[in-house]
Each structure stands twice: as structure tokens, then as C-alpha cells.
């Protein structure tokens, strides 16, 4: 289905139910700007559920989920349709989520963030509802807030302003800019939860011009205020490039960089926190890593660490080559024998089993043990020649056993 077909269906459903239905927000903005947008935001003066249900029947798609504010979401032909009841909002306090009650379309537009996002088009009608002169601001290329308390009421709008400004190559209008400065000075960002900060930063990091956005956030002193750091653009770009090469997710690396060495790690996921702990352990191994020669040594030093902390220290410590070798040429080579096979050979002590497997792996990395049979033979030979304790404590091959 094309976008127009979907909107025609919405119109049909709305006129049948006789409910005032509008396209709103980002979807109107992008339509005017001629930017492709896969989101269709619909606001209803009345019961959104009714329209959502009728539409879901017409397109033969189930309502996927409903957000905390009673929004109904349908996914149709790659489009995401959000259907919400028009609402009026009041803010109980800075950073708190708003109290919500049903309202008119103009009330709904009045609770929005910027003039360019506060327009509506009634479906089936071509006139635009534009109470805040959003059209004019689109022409001027301006991000302008609707009122003076906007950033105090919802500090996430600070990130949104920076995001839209860079994405659309718009200027932040002067008064809006000074309202942002004031809000930052009043430390309003500290009133919102780490989860919401995380979400906003994640959205910034999904933008094409993410590095410009991050730089602006840093310039405004936001990272510092949040107990985070901004290393520099080069570092991010290098992380980005290395993650692409290794084929690993980028977001954890970005967030590690933004919190490395900081006390505030609340915006991290549990996994990212573990990654950063692993980075600390890995840092102690850097001198050894830099001196290491050959695949066996690399394996001994780096085994057990996951790709993200490894990629991170690769960039941070300038050891990308060693990390690539490990992740691309060493880690994927798996032994065909396991600890069970060694136990079957009569070795029961776990530590010895580990040492034997390590020695077999070294040999395999040198390309000498192509099959399971040869691995097993080699393990046997270690045991019969009593070549245990083959590694000294620094992970080097012990000369006497070579
Ligand atoms: P994007 O292209 O990034 O999706 P968008 O403008 O569609 O941009 P959404 O986050 O999808 O942004 O939100 C849809 C609409 O909801 C916005 O256009 C705006 O009108 C309103 N909105 C979203 N977040 C806020 C907010 N924090 N404060 C006020 N209005 C908001
Ligand atoms: Mg959107």
C-alpha cells in the first residue's frame, strides 16, 4: 500500500464514524518539506480506539501495541501509523510526565514542542491548521518553541531542538536559544530520569549528523552537567569505523565512550556496564598485549572478552590491529574437542583440562591441527609426554616444554 492509499482509507473510516481526524506533527512537517517519512501520525477529536479498530479491520493488520498515553499503533506496508486521541496536558512539575485529559485539536497542538511540529491537516481537507505559524518557520528555517516554559516542563525538548536543527539544517530561533541556555543553567536536565536521557541520546545517535549534534550537546555543557564526558569527534568516528569493520553494534560503544571514567553510569544498560568493567581489566593487559607476538599469545591474553570491550580498547589504546586479528582470525577458530574429551583421557582437574585445551588451541592457531582426530592425538601426546604446566603465569609458552 502507498502512503496516499493509507490516508484515503483513514479518511474513509473517519467519515463513516463521523469523527474529526487529523494528520499531525512530524508527518505534516515532513510532507511540507518534501522529506520522506514512514510515520503517519493521526490525532482524533474523540475516541482513537474506534478509528484504530476500524482501520485495523480495513487494512487487515492487528493493532500492535498501545503506548502509555493510549496511542494505538498499526504497521502497514512499512509505514507506522500512530493513532491518538487529541489531548490537553498539564505539567505537575519540572521533568515530571504530564497529566493528560482529552482535548480539542488546537489544545493538542498547543502541548507540542516546536511550531514546525504543531500543525495539523484534517484528513480529506487541504487546509492546514497552524495556530503557531509553523509554516512561516518552515520557510525561514527556524526551530521555535511555543512558549517560555517549554524546556522547563519537558527538558527532553532541549535534545529535540538540537536534533531537528541539525537534521533539517535549521537555526534555533533566538529566544528559543536563550530559553534553552536558561533551562540548562537551571539544571533542568537533572530532573529527568536516566532512562529518558538515554532515549534522547539514542535518538540523537541515530541521526545522520549525529556527530554535529553531540558536539553541540557538549558545547552547551550538557554532558558535564549529567556527569558524562565527550571525548572528541575523532574518537567517535574511529569507534564507528572499527565497529563497522568488525560488524558489531555501535550504540554500546558510543555510550561506553560517553561514560568512560565517569561516576554516572545510570544511563547504561547492565551489559554496557559490564563492558566498561571489562575495559578496566583489559587496560591492565595493554603492556602485555603491545609486546605480544603470534596468535597463540594474543589468544591467551584476550580469550573470554567480548567484542565490545575489545573494540573499545582497540581504539582507545591504539591496538586495533591486534584486536582485529584476535576477533577475525583467532576467536572464530574453535577446537573440535572439548573439556569432556580431555576428561575421557583421564584428566579430571579442571585447571589441567584448561591448560591442555589452551595448548591444543595454540597448535591449531598455527595451522597444524586441521581435524578433530589430530587435535585429540595432540592432546594425548601432551599428557603422555607430561607437558603440563606449559604456560607460565604471564601467559608465555614455557621454554622448557617447547
Ligand atoms: P521524527 O521524524 O524524529 O519522528 P517527529 O516530529 O515525528 O520527528 P516524534 O518523536 O515522532 O517526532 O513525535 C511526534 C510528534 O509529537 C512531534 O512532531 C511533536 O508534535 C510531538 N512531540 C513529540 N515529543 C514531544 C515532546 N517531548 N514535547 C512536545 N511534543 C512532542
Ligand atoms: Mg515521528
mmCIF file with all atom_site columns, N, CA and C and ligand atoms in Angstrom, residues 24-27 29-30 37 39 41 82 89 91 108-109 111-114 116-119 150 154 156-157 160 163-164 167 196 200 203 207, ligand 1:
data_model
loop_
_atom_site.group_PDB
_atom_site.id
_atom_site.type_symbol
_atom_site.label_atom_id
_atom_site.label_alt_id
_atom_site.label_comp_id
_atom_site.label_asym_id
_atom_site.label_entity_id
_atom_site.label_seq_id
_atom_site.pdbx_PDB_ins_code
_atom_site.Cartn_x
_atom_site.Cartn_y
_atom_site.Cartn_z
_atom_site.occupancy
_atom_site.B_iso_or_equiv
_atom_site.pdbx_formal_charge
_atom_site.auth_seq_id
_atom_site.auth_comp_id
_atom_site.auth_asym_id
_atom_site.auth_atom_id
_atom_site.pdbx_PDB_model_num
ATOM   1   N N   . UNK A 1 24  ? -0.951 14.935 11.922 1.00 0.00 ? 24  UNK A N   1
ATOM   2   C CA  . UNK A 1 24  ? -0.324 15.929 12.806 1.00 0.00 ? 24  UNK A CA  1
ATOM   3   C C   . UNK A 1 24  ? 1.190  15.754 12.887 1.00 0.00 ? 24  UNK A C   1
ATOM   4   N N   . UNK A 1 25  ? 1.812  16.730 13.519 1.00 0.00 ? 25  UNK A N   1
ATOM   5   C CA  . UNK A 1 25  ? 3.207  16.622 13.955 1.00 0.00 ? 25  UNK A CA  1
ATOM   6   C C   . UNK A 1 25  ? 4.218  16.437 12.836 1.00 0.00 ? 25  UNK A C   1
ATOM   7   N N   . UNK A 1 26  ? 5.211  15.571 13.125 1.00 0.00 ? 26  UNK A N   1
ATOM   8   C CA  . UNK A 1 26  ? 6.335  15.375 12.213 1.00 0.00 ? 26  UNK A CA  1
ATOM   9   C C   . UNK A 1 26  ? 5.897  14.982 10.810 1.00 0.00 ? 26  UNK A C   1
ATOM   10  N N   . UNK A 1 27  ? 4.783  14.290 10.740 1.00 0.00 ? 27  UNK A N   1
ATOM   11  C CA  . UNK A 1 27  ? 4.346  13.814 9.426  1.00 0.00 ? 27  UNK A CA  1
ATOM   12  C C   . UNK A 1 27  ? 3.864  14.974 8.551  1.00 0.00 ? 27  UNK A C   1
ATOM   13  N N   . UNK A 1 29  ? 4.960  18.182 9.031  1.00 0.00 ? 29  UNK A N   1
ATOM   14  C CA  . UNK A 1 29  ? 6.210  18.920 8.788  1.00 0.00 ? 29  UNK A CA  1
ATOM   15  C C   . UNK A 1 29  ? 6.973  18.340 7.594  1.00 0.00 ? 29  UNK A C   1
ATOM   16  N N   . UNK A 1 30  ? 7.153  17.034 7.597  1.00 0.00 ? 30  UNK A N   1
ATOM   17  C CA  . UNK A 1 30  ? 7.950  16.420 6.537  1.00 0.00 ? 30  UNK A CA  1
ATOM   18  C C   . UNK A 1 30  ? 7.235  16.452 5.190  1.00 0.00 ? 30  UNK A C   1
ATOM   19  N N   . UNK A 1 37  ? 8.851  10.261 5.046  1.00 0.00 ? 37  UNK A N   1
ATOM   20  C CA  . UNK A 1 37  ? 8.650  9.917  6.446  1.00 0.00 ? 37  UNK A CA  1
ATOM   21  C C   . UNK A 1 37  ? 7.737  8.697  6.497  1.00 0.00 ? 37  UNK A C   1
ATOM   22  N N   . UNK A 1 39  ? 6.409  7.518  9.137  1.00 0.00 ? 39  UNK A N   1
ATOM   23  C CA  . UNK A 1 39  ? 5.453  7.613  10.254 1.00 0.00 ? 39  UNK A CA  1
ATOM   24  C C   . UNK A 1 39  ? 4.231  8.398  9.812  1.00 0.00 ? 39  UNK A C   1
ATOM   25  N N   . UNK A 1 41  ? 1.261  10.118 11.659 1.00 0.00 ? 41  UNK A N   1
ATOM   26  C CA  . UNK A 1 41  ? 0.732  10.455 12.985 1.00 0.00 ? 41  UNK A CA  1
ATOM   27  C C   . UNK A 1 41  ? -0.680 10.995 12.830 1.00 0.00 ? 41  UNK A C   1
ATOM   28  N N   . UNK A 1 82  ? 0.390  5.928  13.933 1.00 0.00 ? 82  UNK A N   1
ATOM   29  C CA  . UNK A 1 82  ? 0.086  6.198  15.346 1.00 0.00 ? 82  UNK A CA  1
ATOM   30  C C   . UNK A 1 82  ? -1.250 6.907  15.421 1.00 0.00 ? 82  UNK A C   1
ATOM   31  N N   . UNK A 1 89  ? -2.652 18.833 28.056 1.00 0.00 ? 89  UNK A N   1
ATOM   32  C CA  . UNK A 1 89  ? -1.698 18.383 29.075 1.00 0.00 ? 89  UNK A CA  1
ATOM   33  C C   . UNK A 1 89  ? -1.431 19.457 30.103 1.00 0.00 ? 89  UNK A C   1
ATOM   34  N N   . UNK A 1 91  ? 1.413  20.190 33.347 1.00 0.00 ? 91  UNK A N   1
ATOM   35  C CA  . UNK A 1 91  ? 2.664  19.681 33.919 1.00 0.00 ? 91  UNK A CA  1
ATOM   36  C C   . UNK A 1 91  ? 2.688  19.842 35.422 1.00 0.00 ? 91  UNK A C   1
ATOM   37  N N   . UNK A 1 108 ? -4.411 20.100 21.563 1.00 0.00 ? 108 UNK A N   1
ATOM   38  C CA  . UNK A 1 108 ? -3.404 19.065 21.325 1.00 0.00 ? 108 UNK A CA  1
ATOM   39  C C   . UNK A 1 108 ? -2.148 19.664 20.673 1.00 0.00 ? 108 UNK A C   1
ATOM   40  N N   . UNK A 1 109 ? -2.358 20.565 19.729 1.00 0.00 ? 109 UNK A N   1
ATOM   41  C CA  . UNK A 1 109 ? -1.201 21.189 19.072 1.00 0.00 ? 109 UNK A CA  1
ATOM   42  C C   . UNK A 1 109 ? -0.437 22.082 20.057 1.00 0.00 ? 109 UNK A C   1
ATOM   43  N N   . UNK A 1 111 ? 0.280  21.566 23.100 1.00 0.00 ? 111 UNK A N   1
ATOM   44  C CA  . UNK A 1 111 ? 1.146  20.856 24.062 1.00 0.00 ? 111 UNK A CA  1
ATOM   45  C C   . UNK A 1 111 ? 2.417  20.378 23.371 1.00 0.00 ? 111 UNK A C   1
ATOM   46  N N   . UNK A 1 112 ? 2.584  20.715 22.111 1.00 0.00 ? 112 UNK A N   1
ATOM   47  C CA  . UNK A 1 112 ? 3.706  20.156 21.343 1.00 0.00 ? 112 UNK A CA  1
ATOM   48  C C   . UNK A 1 112 ? 4.983  20.973 21.513 1.00 0.00 ? 112 UNK A C   1
ATOM   49  N N   . UNK A 1 113 ? 6.055  20.497 20.882 1.00 0.00 ? 113 UNK A N   1
ATOM   50  C CA  . UNK A 1 113 ? 7.364  21.089 21.195 1.00 0.00 ? 113 UNK A CA  1
ATOM   51  C C   . UNK A 1 113 ? 7.694  22.354 20.392 1.00 0.00 ? 113 UNK A C   1
ATOM   52  N N   . UNK A 1 114 ? 7.635  22.284 19.077 1.00 0.00 ? 114 UNK A N   1
ATOM   53  C CA  . UNK A 1 114 ? 8.064  23.429 18.265 1.00 0.00 ? 114 UNK A CA  1
ATOM   54  C C   . UNK A 1 114 ? 6.988  23.773 17.242 1.00 0.00 ? 114 UNK A C   1
ATOM   55  N N   . UNK A 1 116 ? 7.054  24.127 14.121 1.00 0.00 ? 116 UNK A N   1
ATOM   56  C CA  . UNK A 1 116 ? 7.053  23.308 12.892 1.00 0.00 ? 116 UNK A CA  1
ATOM   57  C C   . UNK A 1 116 ? 6.450  21.922 13.128 1.00 0.00 ? 116 UNK A C   1
ATOM   58  N N   . UNK A 1 117 ? 6.338  21.533 14.397 1.00 0.00 ? 117 UNK A N   1
ATOM   59  C CA  . UNK A 1 117 ? 5.742  20.231 14.731 1.00 0.00 ? 117 UNK A CA  1
ATOM   60  C C   . UNK A 1 117 ? 4.323  20.381 15.251 1.00 0.00 ? 117 UNK A C   1
ATOM   61  N N   . UNK A 1 118 ? 3.774  21.570 15.153 1.00 0.00 ? 118 UNK A N   1
ATOM   62  C CA  . UNK A 1 118 ? 2.467  21.839 15.780 1.00 0.00 ? 118 UNK A CA  1
ATOM   63  C C   . UNK A 1 118 ? 1.430  22.241 14.742 1.00 0.00 ? 118 UNK A C   1
ATOM   64  N N   . UNK A 1 119 ? 1.450  21.543 13.634 1.00 0.00 ? 119 UNK A N   1
ATOM   65  C CA  . UNK A 1 119 ? 0.455  21.799 12.592 1.00 0.00 ? 119 UNK A CA  1
ATOM   66  C C   . UNK A 1 119 ? -0.357 20.528 12.390 1.00 0.00 ? 119 UNK A C   1
ATOM   67  N N   . UNK A 1 150 ? 8.511  25.923 28.019 1.00 0.00 ? 150 UNK A N   1
ATOM   68  C CA  . UNK A 1 150 ? 8.554  24.632 27.323 1.00 0.00 ? 150 UNK A CA  1
ATOM   69  C C   . UNK A 1 150 ? 9.681  23.709 27.805 1.00 0.00 ? 150 UNK A C   1
ATOM   70  N N   . UNK A 1 154 ? 9.389  20.196 29.959 1.00 0.00 ? 154 UNK A N   1
ATOM   71  C CA  . UNK A 1 154 ? 9.888  18.944 29.389 1.00 0.00 ? 154 UNK A CA  1
ATOM   72  C C   . UNK A 1 154 ? 11.299 19.151 28.830 1.00 0.00 ? 154 UNK A C   1
ATOM   73  N N   . UNK A 1 156 ? 13.434 17.197 27.808 1.00 0.00 ? 156 UNK A N   1
ATOM   74  C CA  . UNK A 1 156 ? 13.881 16.386 26.660 1.00 0.00 ? 156 UNK A CA  1
ATOM   75  C C   . UNK A 1 156 ? 13.781 17.204 25.374 1.00 0.00 ? 156 UNK A C   1
ATOM   76  N N   . UNK A 1 157 ? 12.977 18.272 25.413 1.00 0.00 ? 157 UNK A N   1
ATOM   77  C CA  . UNK A 1 157 ? 12.840 19.116 24.213 1.00 0.00 ? 157 UNK A CA  1
ATOM   78  C C   . UNK A 1 157 ? 14.153 19.814 23.870 1.00 0.00 ? 157 UNK A C   1
ATOM   79  N N   . UNK A 1 160 ? 15.629 17.526 21.557 1.00 0.00 ? 160 UNK A N   1
ATOM   80  C CA  . UNK A 1 160 ? 14.840 17.527 20.321 1.00 0.00 ? 160 UNK A CA  1
ATOM   81  C C   . UNK A 1 160 ? 15.175 18.749 19.462 1.00 0.00 ? 160 UNK A C   1
ATOM   82  N N   . UNK A 1 163 ? 18.443 18.237 17.773 1.00 0.00 ? 163 UNK A N   1
ATOM   83  C CA  . UNK A 1 163 ? 18.303 17.174 16.788 1.00 0.00 ? 163 UNK A CA  1
ATOM   84  C C   . UNK A 1 163 ? 17.641 17.695 15.504 1.00 0.00 ? 163 UNK A C   1
ATOM   85  N N   . UNK A 1 164 ? 16.514 18.384 15.662 1.00 0.00 ? 164 UNK A N   1
ATOM   86  C CA  . UNK A 1 164 ? 15.817 18.893 14.473 1.00 0.00 ? 164 UNK A CA  1
ATOM   87  C C   . UNK A 1 164 ? 16.648 19.967 13.772 1.00 0.00 ? 164 UNK A C   1
ATOM   88  N N   . UNK A 1 167 ? 19.314 18.140 11.849 1.00 0.00 ? 167 UNK A N   1
ATOM   89  C CA  . UNK A 1 167 ? 18.749 17.269 10.802 1.00 0.00 ? 167 UNK A CA  1
ATOM   90  C C   . UNK A 1 167 ? 18.242 18.089 9.626  1.00 0.00 ? 167 UNK A C   1
ATOM   91  N N   . UNK A 1 196 ? 15.124 8.421  30.324 1.00 0.00 ? 196 UNK A N   1
ATOM   92  C CA  . UNK A 1 196 ? 14.680 9.386  29.311 1.00 0.00 ? 196 UNK A CA  1
ATOM   93  C C   . UNK A 1 196 ? 15.877 10.061 28.640 1.00 0.00 ? 196 UNK A C   1
ATOM   94  N N   . UNK A 1 200 ? 16.775 9.943  24.629 1.00 0.00 ? 200 UNK A N   1
ATOM   95  C CA  . UNK A 1 200 ? 17.034 11.117 23.785 1.00 0.00 ? 200 UNK A CA  1
ATOM   96  C C   . UNK A 1 200 ? 18.402 11.016 23.113 1.00 0.00 ? 200 UNK A C   1
ATOM   97  N N   . UNK A 1 203 ? 18.315 8.612  20.282 1.00 0.00 ? 203 UNK A N   1
ATOM   98  C CA  . UNK A 1 203 ? 17.697 9.197  19.088 1.00 0.00 ? 203 UNK A CA  1
ATOM   99  C C   . UNK A 1 203 ? 18.693 10.120 18.377 1.00 0.00 ? 203 UNK A C   1
ATOM   100 N N   . UNK A 1 207 ? 20.784 9.834  14.160 1.00 0.00 ? 207 UNK A N   1
ATOM   101 C CA  . UNK A 1 207 ? 20.704 10.862 13.118 1.00 0.00 ? 207 UNK A CA  1
ATOM   102 C C   . UNK A 1 207 ? 21.929 10.794 12.202 1.00 0.00 ? 207 UNK A C   1
HETATM 103 P P1  . LIG B 2 .   ? 10.840 12.210 13.935 1.00 0.00 ? 1   LIG B P1  1
HETATM 104 O O1  . LIG B 2 .   ? 10.941 12.446 12.478 1.00 0.00 ? 1   LIG B O1  1
HETATM 105 O O2  . LIG B 2 .   ? 12.154 12.189 14.639 1.00 0.00 ? 1   LIG B O2  1
HETATM 106 O O3  . LIG B 2 .   ? 9.966  11.062 14.299 1.00 0.00 ? 1   LIG B O3  1
HETATM 107 P P2  . LIG B 2 .   ? 8.696  13.779 14.962 1.00 0.00 ? 1   LIG B P2  1
HETATM 108 O O4  . LIG B 2 .   ? 8.416  15.249 14.929 1.00 0.00 ? 1   LIG B O4  1
HETATM 109 O O5  . LIG B 2 .   ? 7.732  12.892 14.258 1.00 0.00 ? 1   LIG B O5  1
HETATM 110 O O6  . LIG B 2 .   ? 10.156 13.556 14.467 1.00 0.00 ? 1   LIG B O6  1
HETATM 111 P P3  . LIG B 2 .   ? 8.141  12.199 17.281 1.00 0.00 ? 1   LIG B P3  1
HETATM 112 O O7  . LIG B 2 .   ? 9.004  11.983 18.458 1.00 0.00 ? 1   LIG B O7  1
HETATM 113 O O8  . LIG B 2 .   ? 7.816  11.071 16.396 1.00 0.00 ? 1   LIG B O8  1
HETATM 114 O O9  . LIG B 2 .   ? 8.779  13.404 16.474 1.00 0.00 ? 1   LIG B O9  1
HETATM 115 O O10 . LIG B 2 .   ? 6.799  12.848 17.838 1.00 0.00 ? 1   LIG B O10 1
HETATM 116 C C1  . LIG B 2 .   ? 5.683  13.132 17.016 1.00 0.00 ? 1   LIG B C1  1
HETATM 117 C C2  . LIG B 2 .   ? 5.130  14.492 17.389 1.00 0.00 ? 1   LIG B C2  1
HETATM 118 O O11 . LIG B 2 .   ? 4.759  14.522 18.746 1.00 0.00 ? 1   LIG B O11 1
HETATM 119 C C3  . LIG B 2 .   ? 6.108  15.659 17.218 1.00 0.00 ? 1   LIG B C3  1
HETATM 120 O O12 . LIG B 2 .   ? 6.100  16.165 15.905 1.00 0.00 ? 1   LIG B O12 1
HETATM 121 C C4  . LIG B 2 .   ? 5.578  16.675 18.208 1.00 0.00 ? 1   LIG B C4  1
HETATM 122 O O13 . LIG B 2 .   ? 4.488  17.360 17.695 1.00 0.00 ? 1   LIG B O13 1
HETATM 123 C C5  . LIG B 2 .   ? 5.076  15.779 19.323 1.00 0.00 ? 1   LIG B C5  1
HETATM 124 N N1  . LIG B 2 .   ? 6.097  15.552 20.375 1.00 0.00 ? 1   LIG B N1  1
HETATM 125 C C6  . LIG B 2 .   ? 6.951  14.538 20.482 1.00 0.00 ? 1   LIG B C6  1
HETATM 126 N N2  . LIG B 2 .   ? 7.720  14.645 21.572 1.00 0.00 ? 1   LIG B N2  1
HETATM 127 C C7  . LIG B 2 .   ? 7.338  15.778 22.186 1.00 0.00 ? 1   LIG B C7  1
HETATM 128 C C8  . LIG B 2 .   ? 7.756  16.449 23.377 1.00 0.00 ? 1   LIG B C8  1
HETATM 129 N N3  . LIG B 2 .   ? 8.731  15.966 24.141 1.00 0.00 ? 1   LIG B N3  1
HETATM 130 N N4  . LIG B 2 .   ? 7.111  17.585 23.687 1.00 0.00 ? 1   LIG B N4  1
HETATM 131 C C9  . LIG B 2 .   ? 6.113  18.054 22.918 1.00 0.00 ? 1   LIG B C9  1
HETATM 132 N N5  . LIG B 2 .   ? 5.693  17.490 21.795 1.00 0.00 ? 1   LIG B N5  1
HETATM 133 C C10 . LIG B 2 .   ? 6.281  16.356 21.418 1.00 0.00 ? 1   LIG B C10 1
#
